[in-house]
Short mmCIF file of C-alpha atoms and ligand atoms in Angstrom, two decimals:
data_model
loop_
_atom_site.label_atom_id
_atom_site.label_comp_id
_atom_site.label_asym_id
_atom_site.label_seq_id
_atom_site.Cartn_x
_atom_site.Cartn_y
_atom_site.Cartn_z
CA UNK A 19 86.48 43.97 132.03
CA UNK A 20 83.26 45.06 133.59
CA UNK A 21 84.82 48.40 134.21
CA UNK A 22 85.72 48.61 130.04
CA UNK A 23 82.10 47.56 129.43
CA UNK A 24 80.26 50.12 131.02
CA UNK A 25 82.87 52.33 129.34
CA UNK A 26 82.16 51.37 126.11
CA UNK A 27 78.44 51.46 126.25
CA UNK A 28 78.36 55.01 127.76
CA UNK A 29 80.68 55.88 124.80
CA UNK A 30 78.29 53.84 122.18
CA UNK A 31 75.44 55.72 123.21
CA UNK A 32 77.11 59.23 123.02
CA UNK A 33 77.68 58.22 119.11
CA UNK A 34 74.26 57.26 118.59
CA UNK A 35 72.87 60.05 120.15
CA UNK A 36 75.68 62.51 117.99
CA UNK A 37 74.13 60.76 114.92
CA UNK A 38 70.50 61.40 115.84
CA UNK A 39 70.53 65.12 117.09
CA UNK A 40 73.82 66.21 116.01
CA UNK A 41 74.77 66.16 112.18
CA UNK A 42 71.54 64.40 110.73
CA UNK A 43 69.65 67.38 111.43
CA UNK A 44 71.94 70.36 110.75
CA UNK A 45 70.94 72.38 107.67
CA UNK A 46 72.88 73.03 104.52
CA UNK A 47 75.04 76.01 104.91
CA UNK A 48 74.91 77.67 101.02
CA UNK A 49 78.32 77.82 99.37
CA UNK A 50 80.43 81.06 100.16
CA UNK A 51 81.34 82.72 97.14
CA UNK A 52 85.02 83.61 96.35
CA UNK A 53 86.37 86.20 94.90
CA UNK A 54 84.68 87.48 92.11
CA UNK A 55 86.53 85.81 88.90
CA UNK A 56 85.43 88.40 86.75
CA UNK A 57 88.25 90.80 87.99
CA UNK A 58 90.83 87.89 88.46
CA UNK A 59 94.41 89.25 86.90
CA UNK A 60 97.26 87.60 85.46
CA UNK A 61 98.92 91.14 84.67
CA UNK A 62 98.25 94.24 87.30
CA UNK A 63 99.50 97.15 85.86
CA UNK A 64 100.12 100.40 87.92
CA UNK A 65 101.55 103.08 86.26
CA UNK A 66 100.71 107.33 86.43
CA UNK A 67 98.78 108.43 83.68
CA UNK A 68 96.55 107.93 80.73
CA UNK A 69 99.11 106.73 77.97
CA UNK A 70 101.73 105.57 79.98
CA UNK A 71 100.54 102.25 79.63
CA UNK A 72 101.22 102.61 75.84
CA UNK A 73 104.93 102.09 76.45
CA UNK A 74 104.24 98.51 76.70
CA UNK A 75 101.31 98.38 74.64
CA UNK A 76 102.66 95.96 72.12
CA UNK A 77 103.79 93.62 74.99
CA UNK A 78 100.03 93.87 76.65
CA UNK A 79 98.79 93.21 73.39
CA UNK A 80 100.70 89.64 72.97
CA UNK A 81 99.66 88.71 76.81
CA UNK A 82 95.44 89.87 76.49
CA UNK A 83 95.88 88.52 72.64
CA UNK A 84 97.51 85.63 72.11
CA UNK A 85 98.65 84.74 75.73
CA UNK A 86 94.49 84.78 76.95
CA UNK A 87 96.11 86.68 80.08
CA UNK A 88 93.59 89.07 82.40
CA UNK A 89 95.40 92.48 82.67
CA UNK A 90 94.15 94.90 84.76
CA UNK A 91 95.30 98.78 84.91
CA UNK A 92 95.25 101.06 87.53
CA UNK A 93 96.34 104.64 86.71
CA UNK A 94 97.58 107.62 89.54
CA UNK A 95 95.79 110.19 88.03
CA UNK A 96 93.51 110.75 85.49
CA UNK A 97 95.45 113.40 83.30
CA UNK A 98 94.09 116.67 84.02
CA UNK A 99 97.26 118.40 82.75
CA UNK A 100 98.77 118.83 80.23
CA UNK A 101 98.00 120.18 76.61
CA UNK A 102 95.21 119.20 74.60
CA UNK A 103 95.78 119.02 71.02
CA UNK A 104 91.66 118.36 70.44
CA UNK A 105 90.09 121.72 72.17
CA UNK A 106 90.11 123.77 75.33
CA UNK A 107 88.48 120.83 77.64
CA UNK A 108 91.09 121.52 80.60
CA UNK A 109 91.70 120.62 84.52
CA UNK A 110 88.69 118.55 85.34
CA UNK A 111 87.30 118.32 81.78
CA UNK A 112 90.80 117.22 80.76
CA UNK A 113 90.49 114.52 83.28
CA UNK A 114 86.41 113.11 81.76
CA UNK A 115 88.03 113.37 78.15
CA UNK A 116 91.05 111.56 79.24
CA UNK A 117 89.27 108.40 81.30
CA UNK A 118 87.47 107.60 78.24
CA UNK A 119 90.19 108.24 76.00
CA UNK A 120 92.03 105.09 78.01
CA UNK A 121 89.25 103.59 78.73
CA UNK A 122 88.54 103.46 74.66
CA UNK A 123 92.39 102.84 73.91
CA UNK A 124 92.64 99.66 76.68
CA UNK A 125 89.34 98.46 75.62
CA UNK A 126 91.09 97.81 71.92
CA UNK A 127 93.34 95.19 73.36
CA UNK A 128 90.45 93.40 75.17
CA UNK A 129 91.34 95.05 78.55
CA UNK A 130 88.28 96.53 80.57
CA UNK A 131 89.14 96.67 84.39
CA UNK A 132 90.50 100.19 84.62
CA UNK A 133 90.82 102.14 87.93
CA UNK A 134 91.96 105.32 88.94
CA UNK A 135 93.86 106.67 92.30
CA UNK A 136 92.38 110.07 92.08
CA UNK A 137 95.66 111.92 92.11
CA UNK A 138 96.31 114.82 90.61
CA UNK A 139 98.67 115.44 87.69
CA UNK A 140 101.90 117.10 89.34
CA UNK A 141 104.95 118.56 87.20
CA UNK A 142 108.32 117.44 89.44
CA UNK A 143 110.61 115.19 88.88
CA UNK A 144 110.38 113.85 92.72
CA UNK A 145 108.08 111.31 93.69
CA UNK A 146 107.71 112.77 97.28
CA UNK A 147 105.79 115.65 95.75
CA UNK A 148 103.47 113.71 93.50
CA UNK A 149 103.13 111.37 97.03
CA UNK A 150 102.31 114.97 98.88
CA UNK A 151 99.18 115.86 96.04
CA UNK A 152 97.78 112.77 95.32
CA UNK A 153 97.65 112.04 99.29
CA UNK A 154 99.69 109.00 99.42
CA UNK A 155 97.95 107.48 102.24
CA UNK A 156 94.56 107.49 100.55
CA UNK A 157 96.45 106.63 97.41
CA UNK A 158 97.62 103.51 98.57
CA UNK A 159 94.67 102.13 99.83
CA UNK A 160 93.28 102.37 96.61
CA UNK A 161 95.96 100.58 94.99
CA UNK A 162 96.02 97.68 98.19
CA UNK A 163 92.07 97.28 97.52
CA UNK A 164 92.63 97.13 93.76
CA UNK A 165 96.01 94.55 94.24
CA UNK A 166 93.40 92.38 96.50
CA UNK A 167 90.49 93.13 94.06
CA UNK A 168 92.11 91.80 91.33
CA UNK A 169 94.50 89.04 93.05
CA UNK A 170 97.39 89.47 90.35
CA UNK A 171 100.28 86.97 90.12
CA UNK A 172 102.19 89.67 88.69
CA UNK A 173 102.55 93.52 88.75
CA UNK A 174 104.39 95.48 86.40
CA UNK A 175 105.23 99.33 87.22
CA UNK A 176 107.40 102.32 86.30
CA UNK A 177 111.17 102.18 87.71
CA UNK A 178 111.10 103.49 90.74
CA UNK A 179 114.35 105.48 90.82
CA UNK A 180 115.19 109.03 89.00
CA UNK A 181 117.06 108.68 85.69
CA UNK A 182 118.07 110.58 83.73
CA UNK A 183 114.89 110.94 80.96
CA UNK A 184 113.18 108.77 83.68
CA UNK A 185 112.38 111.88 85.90
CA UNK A 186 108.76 112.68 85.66
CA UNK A 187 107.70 112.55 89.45
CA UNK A 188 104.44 110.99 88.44
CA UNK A 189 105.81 108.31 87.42
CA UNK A 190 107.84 107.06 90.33
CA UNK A 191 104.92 107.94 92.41
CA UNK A 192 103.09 105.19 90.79
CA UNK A 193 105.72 102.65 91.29
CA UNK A 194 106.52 103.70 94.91
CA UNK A 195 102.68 102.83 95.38
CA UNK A 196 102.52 99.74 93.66
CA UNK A 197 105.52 98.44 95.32
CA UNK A 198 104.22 99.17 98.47
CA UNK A 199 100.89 97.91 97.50
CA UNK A 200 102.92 94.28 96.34
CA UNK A 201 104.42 94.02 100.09
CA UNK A 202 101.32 95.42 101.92
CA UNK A 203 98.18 93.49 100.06
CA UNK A 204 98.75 90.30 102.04
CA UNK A 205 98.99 91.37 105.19
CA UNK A 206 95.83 91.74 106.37
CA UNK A 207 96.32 94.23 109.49
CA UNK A 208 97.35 96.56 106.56
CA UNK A 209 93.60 98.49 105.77
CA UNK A 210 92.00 95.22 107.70
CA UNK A 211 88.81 96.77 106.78
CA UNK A 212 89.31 95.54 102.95
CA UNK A 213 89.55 92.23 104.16
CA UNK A 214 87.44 91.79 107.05
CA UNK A 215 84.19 89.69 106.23
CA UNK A 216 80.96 92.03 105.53
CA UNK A 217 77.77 91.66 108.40
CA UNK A 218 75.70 90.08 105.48
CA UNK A 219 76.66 90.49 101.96
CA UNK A 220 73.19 90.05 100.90
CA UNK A 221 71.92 92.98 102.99
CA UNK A 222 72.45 96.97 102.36
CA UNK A 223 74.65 98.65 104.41
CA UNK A 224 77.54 96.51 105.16
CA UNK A 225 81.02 99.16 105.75
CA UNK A 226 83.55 96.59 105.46
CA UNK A 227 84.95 95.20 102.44
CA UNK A 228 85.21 91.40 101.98
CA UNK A 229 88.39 91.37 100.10
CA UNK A 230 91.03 88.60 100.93
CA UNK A 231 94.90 89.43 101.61
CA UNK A 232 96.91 88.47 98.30
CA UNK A 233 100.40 88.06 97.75
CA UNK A 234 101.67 88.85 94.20
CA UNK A 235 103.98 86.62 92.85
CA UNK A 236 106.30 88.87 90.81
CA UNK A 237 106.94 92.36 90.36
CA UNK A 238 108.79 93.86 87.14
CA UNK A 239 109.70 98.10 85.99
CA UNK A 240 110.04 99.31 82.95
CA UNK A 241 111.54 102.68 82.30
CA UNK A 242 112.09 105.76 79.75
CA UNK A 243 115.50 106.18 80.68
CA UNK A 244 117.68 107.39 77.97
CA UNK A 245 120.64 105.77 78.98
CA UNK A 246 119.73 102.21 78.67
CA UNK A 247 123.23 100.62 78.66
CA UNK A 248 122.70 99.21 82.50
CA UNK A 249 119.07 97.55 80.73
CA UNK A 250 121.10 94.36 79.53
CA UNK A 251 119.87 91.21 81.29
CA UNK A 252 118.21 92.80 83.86
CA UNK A 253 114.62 91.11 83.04
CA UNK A 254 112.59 89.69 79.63
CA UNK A 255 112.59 91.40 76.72
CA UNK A 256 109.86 91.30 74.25
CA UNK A 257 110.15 91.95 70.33
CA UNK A 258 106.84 94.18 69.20
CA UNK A 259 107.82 92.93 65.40
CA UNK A 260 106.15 88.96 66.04
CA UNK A 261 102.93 88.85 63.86
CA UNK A 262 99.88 88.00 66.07
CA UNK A 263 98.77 84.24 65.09
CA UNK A 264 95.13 85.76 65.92
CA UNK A 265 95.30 89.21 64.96
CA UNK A 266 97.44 88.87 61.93
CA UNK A 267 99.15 92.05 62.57
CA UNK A 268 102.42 92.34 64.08
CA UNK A 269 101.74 93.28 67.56
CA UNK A 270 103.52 97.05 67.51
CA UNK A 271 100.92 97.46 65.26
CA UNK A 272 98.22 96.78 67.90
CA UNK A 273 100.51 98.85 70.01
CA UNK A 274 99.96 101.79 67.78
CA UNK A 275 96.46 101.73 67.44
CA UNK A 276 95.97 101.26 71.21
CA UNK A 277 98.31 105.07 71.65
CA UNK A 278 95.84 105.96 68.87
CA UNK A 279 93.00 106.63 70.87
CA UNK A 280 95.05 109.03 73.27
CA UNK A 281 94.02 111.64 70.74
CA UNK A 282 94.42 114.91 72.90
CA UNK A 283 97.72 113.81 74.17
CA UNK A 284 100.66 115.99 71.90
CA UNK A 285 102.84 113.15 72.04
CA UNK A 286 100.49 110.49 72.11
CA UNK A 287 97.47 110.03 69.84
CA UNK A 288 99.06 111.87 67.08
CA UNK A 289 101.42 110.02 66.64
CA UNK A 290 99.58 107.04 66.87
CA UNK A 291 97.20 107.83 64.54
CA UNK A 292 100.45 108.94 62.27
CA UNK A 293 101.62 105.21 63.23
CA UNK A 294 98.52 103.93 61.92
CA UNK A 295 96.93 105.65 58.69
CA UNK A 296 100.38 106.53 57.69
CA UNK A 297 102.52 103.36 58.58
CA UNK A 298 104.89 105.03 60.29
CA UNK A 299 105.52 102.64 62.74
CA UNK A 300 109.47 102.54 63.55
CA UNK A 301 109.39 103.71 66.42
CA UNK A 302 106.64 101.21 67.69
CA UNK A 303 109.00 98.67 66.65
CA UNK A 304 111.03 98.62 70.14
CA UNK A 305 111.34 95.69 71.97
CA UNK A 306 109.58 96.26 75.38
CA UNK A 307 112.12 95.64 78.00
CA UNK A 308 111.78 94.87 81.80
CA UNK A 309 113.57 94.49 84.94
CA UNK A 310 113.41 91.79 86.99
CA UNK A 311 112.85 93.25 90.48
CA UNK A 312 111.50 90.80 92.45
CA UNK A 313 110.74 87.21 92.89
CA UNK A 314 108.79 85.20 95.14
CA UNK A 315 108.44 81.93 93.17
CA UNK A 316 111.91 81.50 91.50
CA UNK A 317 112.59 81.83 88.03
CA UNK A 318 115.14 83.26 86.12
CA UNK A 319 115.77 86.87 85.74
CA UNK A 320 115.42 87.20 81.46
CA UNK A 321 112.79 84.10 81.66
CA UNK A 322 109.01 84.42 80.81
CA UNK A 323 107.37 87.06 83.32
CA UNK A 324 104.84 84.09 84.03
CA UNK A 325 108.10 81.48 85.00
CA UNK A 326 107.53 79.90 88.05
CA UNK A 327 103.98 81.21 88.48
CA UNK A 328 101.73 78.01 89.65
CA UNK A 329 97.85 78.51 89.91
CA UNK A 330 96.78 79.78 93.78
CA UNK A 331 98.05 82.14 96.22
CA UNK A 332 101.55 81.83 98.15
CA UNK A 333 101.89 82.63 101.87
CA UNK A 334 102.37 86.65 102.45
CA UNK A 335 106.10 87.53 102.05
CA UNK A 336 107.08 89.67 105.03
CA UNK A 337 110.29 92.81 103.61
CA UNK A 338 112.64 93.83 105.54
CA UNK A 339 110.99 96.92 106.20
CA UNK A 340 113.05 100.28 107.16
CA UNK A 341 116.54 99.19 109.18
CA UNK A 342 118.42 102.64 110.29
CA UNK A 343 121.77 102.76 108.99
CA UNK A 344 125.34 103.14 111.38
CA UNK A 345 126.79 106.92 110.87
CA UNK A 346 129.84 108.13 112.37
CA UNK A 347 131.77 111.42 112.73
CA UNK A 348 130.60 114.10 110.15
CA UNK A 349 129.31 113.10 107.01
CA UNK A 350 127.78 113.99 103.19
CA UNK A 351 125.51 112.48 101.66
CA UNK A 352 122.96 113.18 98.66
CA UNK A 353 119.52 113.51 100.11
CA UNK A 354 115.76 114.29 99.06
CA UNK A 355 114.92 111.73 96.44
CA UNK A 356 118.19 109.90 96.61
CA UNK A 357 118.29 108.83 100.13
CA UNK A 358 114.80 108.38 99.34
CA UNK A 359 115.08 105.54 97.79
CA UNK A 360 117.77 104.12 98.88
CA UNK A 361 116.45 103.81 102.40
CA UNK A 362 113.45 102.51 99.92
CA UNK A 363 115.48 99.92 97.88
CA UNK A 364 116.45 98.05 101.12
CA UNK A 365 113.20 98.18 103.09
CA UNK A 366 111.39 96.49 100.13
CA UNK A 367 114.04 93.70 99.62
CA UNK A 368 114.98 95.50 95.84
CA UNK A 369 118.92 96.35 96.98
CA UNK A 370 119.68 95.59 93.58
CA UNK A 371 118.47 98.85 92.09
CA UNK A 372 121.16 100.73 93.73
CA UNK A 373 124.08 98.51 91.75
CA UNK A 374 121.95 99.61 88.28
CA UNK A 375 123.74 102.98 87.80
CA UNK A 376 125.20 105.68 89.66
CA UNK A 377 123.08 108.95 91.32
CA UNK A 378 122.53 111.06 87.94
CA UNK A 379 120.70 113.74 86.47
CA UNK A 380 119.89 115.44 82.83
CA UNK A 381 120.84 119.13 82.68
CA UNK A 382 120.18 120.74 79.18
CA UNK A 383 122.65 123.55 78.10
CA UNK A 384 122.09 126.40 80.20
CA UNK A 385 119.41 124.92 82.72
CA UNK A 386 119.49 124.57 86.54
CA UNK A 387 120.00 121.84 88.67
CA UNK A 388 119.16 121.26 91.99
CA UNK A 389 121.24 118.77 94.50
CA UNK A 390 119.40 117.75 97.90
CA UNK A 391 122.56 116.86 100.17
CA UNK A 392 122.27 116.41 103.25
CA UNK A 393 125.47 117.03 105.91
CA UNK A 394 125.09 114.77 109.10
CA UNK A 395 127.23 115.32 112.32
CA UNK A 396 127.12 111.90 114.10
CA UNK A 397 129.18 113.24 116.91
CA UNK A 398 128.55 114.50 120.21
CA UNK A 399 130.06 118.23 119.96
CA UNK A 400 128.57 121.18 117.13
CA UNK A 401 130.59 121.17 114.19
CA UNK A 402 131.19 123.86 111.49
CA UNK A 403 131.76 121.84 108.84
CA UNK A 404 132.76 122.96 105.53
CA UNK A 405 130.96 121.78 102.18
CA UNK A 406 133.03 122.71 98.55
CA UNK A 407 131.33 122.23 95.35
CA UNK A 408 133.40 121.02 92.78
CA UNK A 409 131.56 120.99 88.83
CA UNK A 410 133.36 121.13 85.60
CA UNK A 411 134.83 124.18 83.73
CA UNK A 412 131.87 126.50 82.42
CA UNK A 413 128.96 125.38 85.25
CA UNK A 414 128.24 128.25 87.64
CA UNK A 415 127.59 127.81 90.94
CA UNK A 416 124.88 129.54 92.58
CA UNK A 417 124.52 127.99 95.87
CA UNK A 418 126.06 125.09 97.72
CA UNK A 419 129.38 125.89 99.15
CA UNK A 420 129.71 127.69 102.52
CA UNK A 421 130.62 126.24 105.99
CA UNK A 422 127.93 124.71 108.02
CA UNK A 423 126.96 124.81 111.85
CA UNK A 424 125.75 121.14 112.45
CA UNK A 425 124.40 120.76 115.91
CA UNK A 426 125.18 117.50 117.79
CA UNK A 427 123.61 114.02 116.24
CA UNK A 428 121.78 116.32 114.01
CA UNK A 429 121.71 117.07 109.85
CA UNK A 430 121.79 119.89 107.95
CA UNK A 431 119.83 119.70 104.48
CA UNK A 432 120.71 122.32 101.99
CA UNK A 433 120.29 122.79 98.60
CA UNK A 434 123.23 122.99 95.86
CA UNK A 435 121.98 124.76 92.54
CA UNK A 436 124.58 124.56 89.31
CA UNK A 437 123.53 126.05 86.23
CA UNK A 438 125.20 123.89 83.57
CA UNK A 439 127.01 125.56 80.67
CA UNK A 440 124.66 126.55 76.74
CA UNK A 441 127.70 125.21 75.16
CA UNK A 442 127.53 121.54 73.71
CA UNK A 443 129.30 119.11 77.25
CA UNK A 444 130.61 115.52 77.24
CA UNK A 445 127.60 113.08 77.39
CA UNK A 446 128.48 112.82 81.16
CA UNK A 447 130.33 115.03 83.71
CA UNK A 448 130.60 114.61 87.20
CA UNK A 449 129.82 117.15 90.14
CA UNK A 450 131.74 116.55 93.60
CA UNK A 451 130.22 117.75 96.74
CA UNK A 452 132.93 117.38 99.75
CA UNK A 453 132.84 117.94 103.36
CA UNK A 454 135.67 119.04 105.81
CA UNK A 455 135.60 119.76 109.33
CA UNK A 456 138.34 120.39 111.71
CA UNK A 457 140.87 120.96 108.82
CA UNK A 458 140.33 117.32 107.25
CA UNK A 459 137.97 116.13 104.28
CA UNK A 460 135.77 113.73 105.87
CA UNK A 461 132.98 113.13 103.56
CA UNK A 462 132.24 113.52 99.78
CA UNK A 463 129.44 112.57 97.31
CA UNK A 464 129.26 112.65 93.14
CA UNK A 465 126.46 113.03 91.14
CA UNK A 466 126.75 112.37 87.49
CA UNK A 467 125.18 114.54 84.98
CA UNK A 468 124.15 114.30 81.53
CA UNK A 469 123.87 116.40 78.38
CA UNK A 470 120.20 116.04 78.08
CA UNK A 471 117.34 117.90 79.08
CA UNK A 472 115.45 115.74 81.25
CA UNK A 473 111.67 115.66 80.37
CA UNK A 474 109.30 118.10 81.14
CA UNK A 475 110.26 121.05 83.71
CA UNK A 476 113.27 119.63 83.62
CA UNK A 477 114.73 122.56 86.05
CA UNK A 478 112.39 121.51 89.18
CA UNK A 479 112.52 120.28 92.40
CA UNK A 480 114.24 116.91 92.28
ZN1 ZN B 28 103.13 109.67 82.07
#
């Protein structure tokens, strides 16, 4: 008992003298700020260029409108190509007319936060060479800092696949980006710089950023595809006919006047302004349609974009990153942008896009295409291998078939070029590829191919 006493006094006085020296006499530390709410988002969206965001403008204008949802828009490049229907402003001058044009056009729907990546317009249809010009690692940390700016719960971005009529390369840059940007944001040893504390914020000087990792909730695509058969219950669709309780306007209306201010854009502004002054609004009358492609709160795939979506962040959501696939023997596949993405698809948890519709491409009467394929000898001798291209009656081929020498576990990429047919084809035809080697067909690939010239430069690089 004596033993306990002493004990218990020593401890009693250790409190008392805590509660003299210790807390009483601390000072009040000042609140740390969080992150600044006036660049909160509900809606990131991260597409290529000035206009593109006018695909969905009738759905942006029901969320800023009526839904009171922040959207933010980040856009690839600023437009420096292209034609202008105004004057001769071109290149960089293009690119000054063009940021205000959006700037003026987003601005009508209530939407102000508006960055830009800094790439540079580039005609493909690959993403890998838009990714090559707009120098994809400075790129993305643009679009990280802007994801962790902003703290979106969802982003919404192009399809990131090549359709056909979905081909410009642009375009799947931007989505490449932003889904890397959705998996990368809350990791914070991804650009830790963003997100490590500054020195003193109050102070000049400080070279790191004082962002905060942040995990998107959902991520959805939309596309120009002209096929849109596979579209069907793949994510929300939106009617652009509902009348705006606050507006009073249906909202394809508020679409059209947003394209409107695109005015040196040939297919843009015009035809906005045509929308507007001479109600010719049909084709602002599409639904906007999106795919589901990915999910870290639940929901249903055709619900509400915002289902599931609770206030606050969610832990970071770790992909499955790049897995190397099993090959054996000698092989065929389709490569360049195709094995692209579908070494993409699975690394970034969206295997689904692979099951939307097969490899394709659009090839207008009497234009060129050009197949990547790739022929891979997974054994451990040389191989002369033996690739046959097989296209419909009236294509010509100009390069593709020939026999290979494939060293040991190596590849061999080549290019196929086809020149389709001027005459009028079926909507689709298919093109075989097929590799033999030691007297036996061991491999083949198809690509699809549609009557339809596929967007601008439709004959380039794929
Ligand atoms: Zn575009």
């Amino acid at each position: 008992m004596k033993i306990l006493g002493k004990k218990f006094g020593y401890l009693l006085s250790c409190m008392v003298l805590l509660s003299s020296v210790g807390f009483g006499q601390l000072p009040q530390a000042p609140p740390s700020p969080g992150p600044d709410a006036r660049y909160k988002a509900d809606i990131l969206v991260m597409v290529a260029h000035p206009d593109d965001e006018s695909v969905i403008a009738s759905f942006l204008a029901r969320e800023a409108t009526d839904g009171h949802k922040r959207i933010a828009v980040t856009f690839g490049t600023c437009g420096n190509a292209g034609g202008n229907t105004v004057g001769y402003e071109q290149a960089a001058s293009l690119c000054a007319v063009r940021e205000i044009e959006v700037r003026k056009a987003l601005a009508s729907l209530g939407i102000m936060n508006v960055w830009f990546l800094d790439g540079v317009d580039t005609a493909s249809q690959s993403p890998l060479i838009s990714l090559e010009t707009w120098n994809h690692g400075r790129a993305l940390d643009r679009a990280v800092r802007y994801v962790r700016l902003t703290e979106p719960e969802v982003i919404i971005t192009w399809l990131p696949d090549y359709a056909d009529g979905e081909n410009h390369g642009d375009h799947q840059a931007s989505s490449v980006i932003a889904n890397e940007a959705f998996d990368l944001a809350g990791n914070p040893l991804v650009f830790p710089e963003q997100v490590t504390a500054p020195y003193n914020y109050k102070l000049i000087g400080n070279l790191t950023e004082g962002l905060r990792p942040w995990q998107p909730k959902k991520i959805y695509f939309f596309t120009n595809a002209h096929n849109h058969s596979w579209l069907k219950g793949q994510g929300p669709v939106y009617p652009s006919t509902t009348v705006s309780p606050s507006k009073h306007v249906p909202y394809y209306e508020l679409g059209a006047t947003e394209l409107s201010y695109h005015q040196t854009q040939m297919d843009a502004g015009p035809e906005g302004r045509e929308a507007v002054y001479k109600s010719a609004v049909n084709h602002f009358k599409r639904p906007v349609q999106f795919i589901l492609a990915k999910s870290l709160v639940g929901g249903s795939r055709t619900g509400d974009i915002f289902e599931g979506i609770t206030p606050g962040p969610i832990p970071y959501h770790a992909t499955p990153g790049y897995q190397p696939g099993s090959h054996e023997g000698v092989s065929v596949e389709l490569g360049g942008t195709y094995l692209f993405y579908h070494r993409f698809w699975k690394a970034h948890g969206l295997e689904h896009l692979a099951s939307l519709y097969p490899p394709e491409a659009g090839v207008g009467p009497g234009m060129e295409v050009s197949v990547p394929i790739i022929i891979r000898n997974d054994t451990d001798s040389a191989q002369k291998v033996s690739l046959t291209v097989e296209a419909p009656s009236g294509w010509k081929e100009e390069s593709g078939s020939a026999v290979y020498p494939v060293a040991a576990h190596n590849t061999y990429p080549i290019r196929a070029i086809l020149v389709a047919p001027d005459s009028k084809r079926p909507e689709w035809q298919e093109i075989h590829f097929t590799a033999a080697a030691g007297g036996k067909t061991v491999s083949s690939v198809t690509l699809r191919v549609s009557d339809v010239p596929s967007g601008p430069r439709a004959t380039l690089r794929k």
